[in-house]
Coordinates of C-alpha atoms and ligand atoms in Angstrom, one line a residue:
M1 CA -4.5 -3.3 -28.4
E2 CA -0.7 -3.2 -28.7
E3 CA 1.0 -4.6 -25.7
S4 CA 3.4 -2.4 -23.7
K5 CA 6.9 -3.5 -22.5
T6 CA 5.3 -4.2 -19.1
S7 CA 2.7 -6.6 -20.2
S8 CA 3.0 -10.2 -18.8
N9 CA 2.2 -13.5 -20.4
A10 CA -0.5 -15.8 -19.2
T11 CA 1.8 -17.9 -17.1
S12 CA 3.5 -15.1 -15.1
S13 CA 3.5 -15.2 -11.3
F14 CA 2.8 -12.2 -9.2
T15 CA 3.7 -10.7 -5.8
A16 CA 1.0 -9.4 -3.5
V17 CA 1.9 -6.6 -1.1
I18 CA -0.3 -6.4 1.9
P19 CA -0.2 -3.1 3.9
A20 CA -1.0 -4.1 7.5
A21 CA 0.8 -1.4 9.5
G22 CA -2.3 0.5 10.4
I23 CA -3.7 0.9 13.9
G24 CA -7.4 0.6 13.0
S25 CA -8.4 3.7 14.9
R26 CA -12.0 3.8 13.5
M27 CA -12.6 0.2 14.8
Q28 CA -12.0 1.3 18.4
S29 CA -10.7 -2.1 19.5
D30 CA -7.9 -3.0 21.9
V31 CA -5.8 -4.6 19.1
P32 CA -5.3 -3.4 15.5
K33 CA -8.3 -4.6 13.5
Q34 CA -6.3 -7.0 11.3
Y35 CA -5.8 -9.1 14.5
L36 CA -9.5 -9.3 15.4
K37 CA -10.9 -12.8 15.0
I38 CA -13.6 -13.8 12.5
L39 CA -14.8 -17.4 12.8
D40 CA -11.6 -19.4 13.5
S41 CA -8.8 -17.0 12.6
T42 CA -7.7 -13.4 12.5
I43 CA -8.7 -11.1 9.7
I44 CA -5.2 -10.9 8.3
E45 CA -5.0 -14.7 8.2
H46 CA -8.2 -14.9 6.2
T47 CA -6.8 -12.3 3.8
I48 CA -3.4 -14.0 3.3
E49 CA -5.0 -17.4 2.9
R50 CA -7.1 -16.1 0.1
L51 CA -4.1 -14.7 -1.8
I52 CA -2.0 -17.8 -1.2
Q53 CA -4.9 -19.9 -2.7
H54 CA -4.5 -18.1 -6.0
P55 CA -2.3 -20.2 -8.3
R56 CA -0.5 -17.2 -9.8
I57 CA 0.5 -15.5 -6.6
D58 CA 3.8 -16.9 -5.2
Q59 CA 5.2 -14.1 -3.1
I60 CA 3.4 -12.2 -0.3
V61 CA 5.0 -9.2 1.3
V62 CA 3.3 -8.0 4.5
A63 CA 4.1 -4.5 5.8
L64 CA 3.8 -4.4 9.6
H65 CA 3.8 -1.6 12.2
P66 CA 7.2 -1.2 13.8
D67 CA 5.7 -2.1 17.2
D68 CA 3.8 -5.1 15.9
A69 CA 4.2 -8.0 18.4
V70 CA 1.3 -10.2 17.1
F71 CA 2.0 -11.1 13.5
N72 CA 4.9 -13.4 14.2
T73 CA 2.9 -15.4 16.7
L74 CA 0.4 -16.4 14.0
P75 CA 0.9 -19.8 12.4
I76 CA 0.7 -18.2 8.9
A77 CA 3.8 -16.2 9.6
K78 CA 5.9 -19.4 9.0
N79 CA 4.6 -19.7 5.4
D80 CA 7.6 -19.9 3.0
W81 CA 6.0 -17.5 0.5
L82 CA 5.8 -14.7 3.0
T83 CA 8.2 -11.9 3.9
C84 CA 7.6 -9.1 6.3
V85 CA 8.8 -5.5 6.0
V86 CA 8.3 -2.5 8.3
G87 CA 5.5 -0.2 7.4
G88 CA 5.4 3.6 7.4
N89 CA 3.3 6.4 8.7
N90 CA 0.8 6.3 5.9
R91 CA -0.5 3.4 3.9
C92 CA 1.4 4.6 0.8
D93 CA 4.7 4.5 2.8
S94 CA 3.9 0.9 3.9
V95 CA 3.2 0.0 0.3
L96 CA 6.5 1.6 -0.9
N97 CA 8.4 -0.4 1.6
G98 CA 6.8 -3.6 0.4
L99 CA 7.6 -2.8 -3.2
Q100 CA 11.3 -2.7 -2.4
I101 CA 11.4 -6.5 -2.3
C102 CA 8.7 -7.3 -4.8
Q103 CA 10.1 -9.8 -7.3
S104 CA 7.4 -9.7 -10.0
E105 CA 7.0 -7.3 -12.9
W106 CA 3.5 -6.5 -11.9
V107 CA 2.3 -6.3 -8.3
L108 CA -1.1 -6.6 -6.5
V109 CA -1.6 -4.5 -3.5
H110 CA -4.4 -5.7 -1.2
D111 CA -5.6 -4.3 2.2
A112 CA -5.0 -6.6 5.1
A113 CA -8.5 -5.6 6.2
R114 CA -10.3 -7.1 3.2
P115 CA -10.7 -10.8 4.0
C116 CA -13.6 -11.5 1.7
V117 CA -11.9 -10.9 -1.6
R118 CA -12.9 -13.5 -4.2
L119 CA -10.4 -15.5 -6.3
A120 CA -12.6 -15.0 -9.3
D121 CA -12.2 -11.2 -8.9
I122 CA -8.4 -11.5 -8.5
E123 CA -8.4 -13.5 -11.7
K124 CA -10.4 -10.8 -13.6
L125 CA -7.9 -8.2 -12.4
L126 CA -4.8 -10.2 -13.3
A127 CA -6.1 -10.3 -16.9
L128 CA -5.1 -6.6 -17.1
A129 CA -1.4 -7.7 -17.3
N130 CA -2.2 -8.8 -20.9
T131 CA -3.3 -5.3 -21.8
G132 CA -0.3 -3.4 -20.4
T133 CA -2.6 -1.1 -18.4
G134 CA -3.1 -1.6 -14.7
G135 CA -6.3 -1.1 -12.7
I136 CA -8.3 -1.8 -9.6
L137 CA -11.3 -3.7 -8.4
A138 CA -14.1 -1.3 -7.9
R139 CA -17.9 -1.3 -7.4
K140 CA -20.5 1.1 -8.7
A141 CA -22.1 3.6 -6.3
T142 CA -25.7 2.6 -5.6
D143 CA -26.9 5.4 -3.4
T144 CA -27.7 8.9 -4.7
M145 CA -24.5 10.8 -4.1
K146 CA -24.3 14.3 -2.6
R147 CA -21.4 16.7 -2.6
A148 CA -21.3 18.9 0.6
L149 CA -20.4 22.6 0.7
P150 CA -16.9 23.1 2.0
Q151 CA -16.7 22.5 5.8
R152 CA -20.6 22.2 6.0
E153 CA -23.1 19.4 6.4
T154 CA -25.2 21.0 3.7
V155 CA -25.7 19.7 0.2
D156 CA -23.9 21.7 -2.6
K157 CA -25.1 19.4 -5.4
T158 CA -26.0 15.9 -6.4
E159 CA -23.3 14.0 -8.3
D160 CA -24.0 11.8 -11.3
R161 CA -24.0 8.4 -9.7
N162 CA -23.4 6.7 -13.0
S163 CA -19.8 7.9 -13.1
L164 CA -18.9 7.1 -9.5
W165 CA -17.2 4.0 -8.3
H166 CA -15.9 2.8 -4.9
A167 CA -12.2 1.9 -5.1
L168 CA -11.6 -1.6 -3.7
T169 CA -8.4 -3.7 -3.6
P170 CA -6.5 -5.5 -4.9
Q171 CA -5.0 -2.8 -7.1
F172 CA -2.7 -4.1 -9.8
F173 CA 0.0 -2.2 -11.7
P174 CA 3.5 -2.7 -13.2
T175 CA 5.8 -2.6 -10.2
V176 CA 8.1 0.0 -11.6
Q177 CA 5.3 2.3 -12.7
L178 CA 3.7 2.1 -9.2
R179 CA 7.0 2.6 -7.3
D180 CA 7.8 5.6 -9.5
A181 CA 4.3 7.1 -9.0
L182 CA 4.3 6.6 -5.2
N183 CA 7.8 8.1 -5.0
A184 CA 6.7 11.1 -7.1
C185 CA 3.7 11.7 -4.8
A186 CA 5.9 11.4 -1.7
Q187 CA 8.4 13.8 -3.1
G188 CA 5.6 16.2 -4.0
G189 CA 4.2 16.0 -0.4
L190 CA 1.0 14.3 -1.6
T191 CA -0.5 11.6 0.6
V192 CA -2.5 9.2 -1.5
T193 CA -5.0 6.8 0.0
D194 CA -4.7 4.2 -2.7
E195 CA -2.3 3.1 -5.4
A196 CA -4.6 4.2 -8.2
S197 CA -4.5 7.8 -6.9
A198 CA -0.7 7.9 -7.3
I199 CA -1.0 6.5 -10.9
E200 CA -3.7 9.1 -11.7
Q201 CA -1.6 12.0 -10.2
T202 CA 1.3 11.0 -12.4
G203 CA -0.7 10.8 -15.6
G204 CA -1.2 7.1 -15.8
T205 CA -4.4 5.2 -16.8
V206 CA -6.4 3.1 -14.2
T207 CA -8.8 0.5 -15.5
L208 CA -11.9 -0.1 -13.4
V209 CA -12.7 -3.8 -13.0
E210 CA -16.1 -4.4 -11.4
G211 CA -15.7 -6.6 -8.3
A212 CA -18.1 -8.3 -5.9
I213 CA -19.8 -6.1 -3.3
D214 CA -18.9 -8.4 -0.5
N215 CA -15.2 -7.4 -0.8
I216 CA -15.6 -5.0 2.1
K217 CA -12.9 -3.3 4.1
V218 CA -13.4 -4.0 7.8
T219 CA -13.3 -0.4 9.0
L220 CA -16.1 0.2 11.6
P221 CA -17.2 -2.0 14.4
L222 CA -20.4 -3.1 12.6
D223 CA -18.2 -4.4 9.6
L224 CA -17.0 -7.3 11.7
A225 CA -20.3 -9.1 11.8
L226 CA -20.8 -8.3 8.1
A227 CA -17.5 -9.8 7.1
E228 CA -18.3 -12.9 9.2
F229 CA -21.6 -13.2 7.4
Y230 CA -20.0 -12.9 3.9
L231 CA -17.2 -15.4 4.8
T232 CA -19.8 -17.9 6.0
Q233 CA -21.9 -17.4 2.8
Q234 CA -18.8 -17.8 0.6
S235 CA -17.8 -21.0 2.3
K236 CA -21.3 -22.5 1.4
E237 CA -20.7 -21.6 -2.3
Q238 CA -17.7 -24.0 -2.7
Ligands
CTP301 N1 -2.1 0.6 6.6 C1 -0.7 0.5 6.5 N2 0.1 1.5 7.0 C2 -0.4 2.6 7.5 C3 -1.8 2.8 7.5 C4 -2.7 1.8 7.0 O1 -0.2 -0.5 6.1 N3 0.4 3.6 7.9 C5 -3.0 -0.5 6.1 C6 -4.0 -0.9 7.1 O2 -3.3 -1.9 8.0 C7 -5.0 -1.6 6.3 C8 -5.0 -0.8 5.0 O3 -3.8 0.0 5.0 O4 -4.8 -2.9 6.0 C9 -6.2 0.1 4.8 O5 -6.2 1.2 5.7 P1 -7.3 1.5 6.7 O6 -8.5 0.7 6.5 O7 -7.5 3.0 6.8 O8 -6.7 0.9 8.1 P2 -6.2 1.7 9.4 O9 -5.4 2.8 8.9 O10 -5.5 0.7 10.3 O11 -7.5 2.1 10.1 P3 -8.0 3.6 10.5 O12 -7.8 4.5 9.3 O13 -9.4 3.4 11.0 O14 -7.0 4.0 11.6
MG302 MG1 -6.3 4.5 7.8

């Protein structure tokens, strides 16, 4: 495949933007979920440590809630590679704010609430920079998938599972392409729930890179025990 202007060579370094400005309403905890502890540290510390461990990530931008009083009390906040920005009302606004200070040609966006991401999966995703086309970590749907009738808990039809994937993070795109796509969606009044949606809406191509199923987003109370289990299992693999 011919490489586009935005392709990177094998030695490029990358910025990771971490949206962490959410309040974690579905988790129903007293503190935003990224500050809940798993094993010996908070979820966001696990997440940032994973990204820092990757040899090709050398800038981390964390988008925080304007009222966040916790992040700067964490030891990891002193890391030299890390910069904080103020997040926005929606995840896409937080990501856009992070992109303003992104220094690399391509950028990874990774949820603060996904502490179990594997370095091997990040490596697979970064390889897309050589193709010129961005993409996302994703996993294949395993359950039979139903589409409901509008506003009803009644099945309309069964979807073809073979063409359905769960979108995970990181999501990895040329920085300018992603910024332009997110801005276009914002101007059009479209709230997108991931970066890939913005790329899709603006006519871009998104490659699906199959990732490990333990890269869960801690969303509901039961996810906390699951993330702890996965982190413990992963620590035994090394
Ligand atoms: N996020 C963000 N800015 C927002 C909303 C979300 O940076 N305005 C971040 C969250 O902190 C999280 C990631 O986007 O790391 C994924 O979002 P989600 O899992 O939905 O987290 P919350 O929005 O915090 O949770 P909930 O939807 O249950 O309130
Ligand atoms: Mg949310």
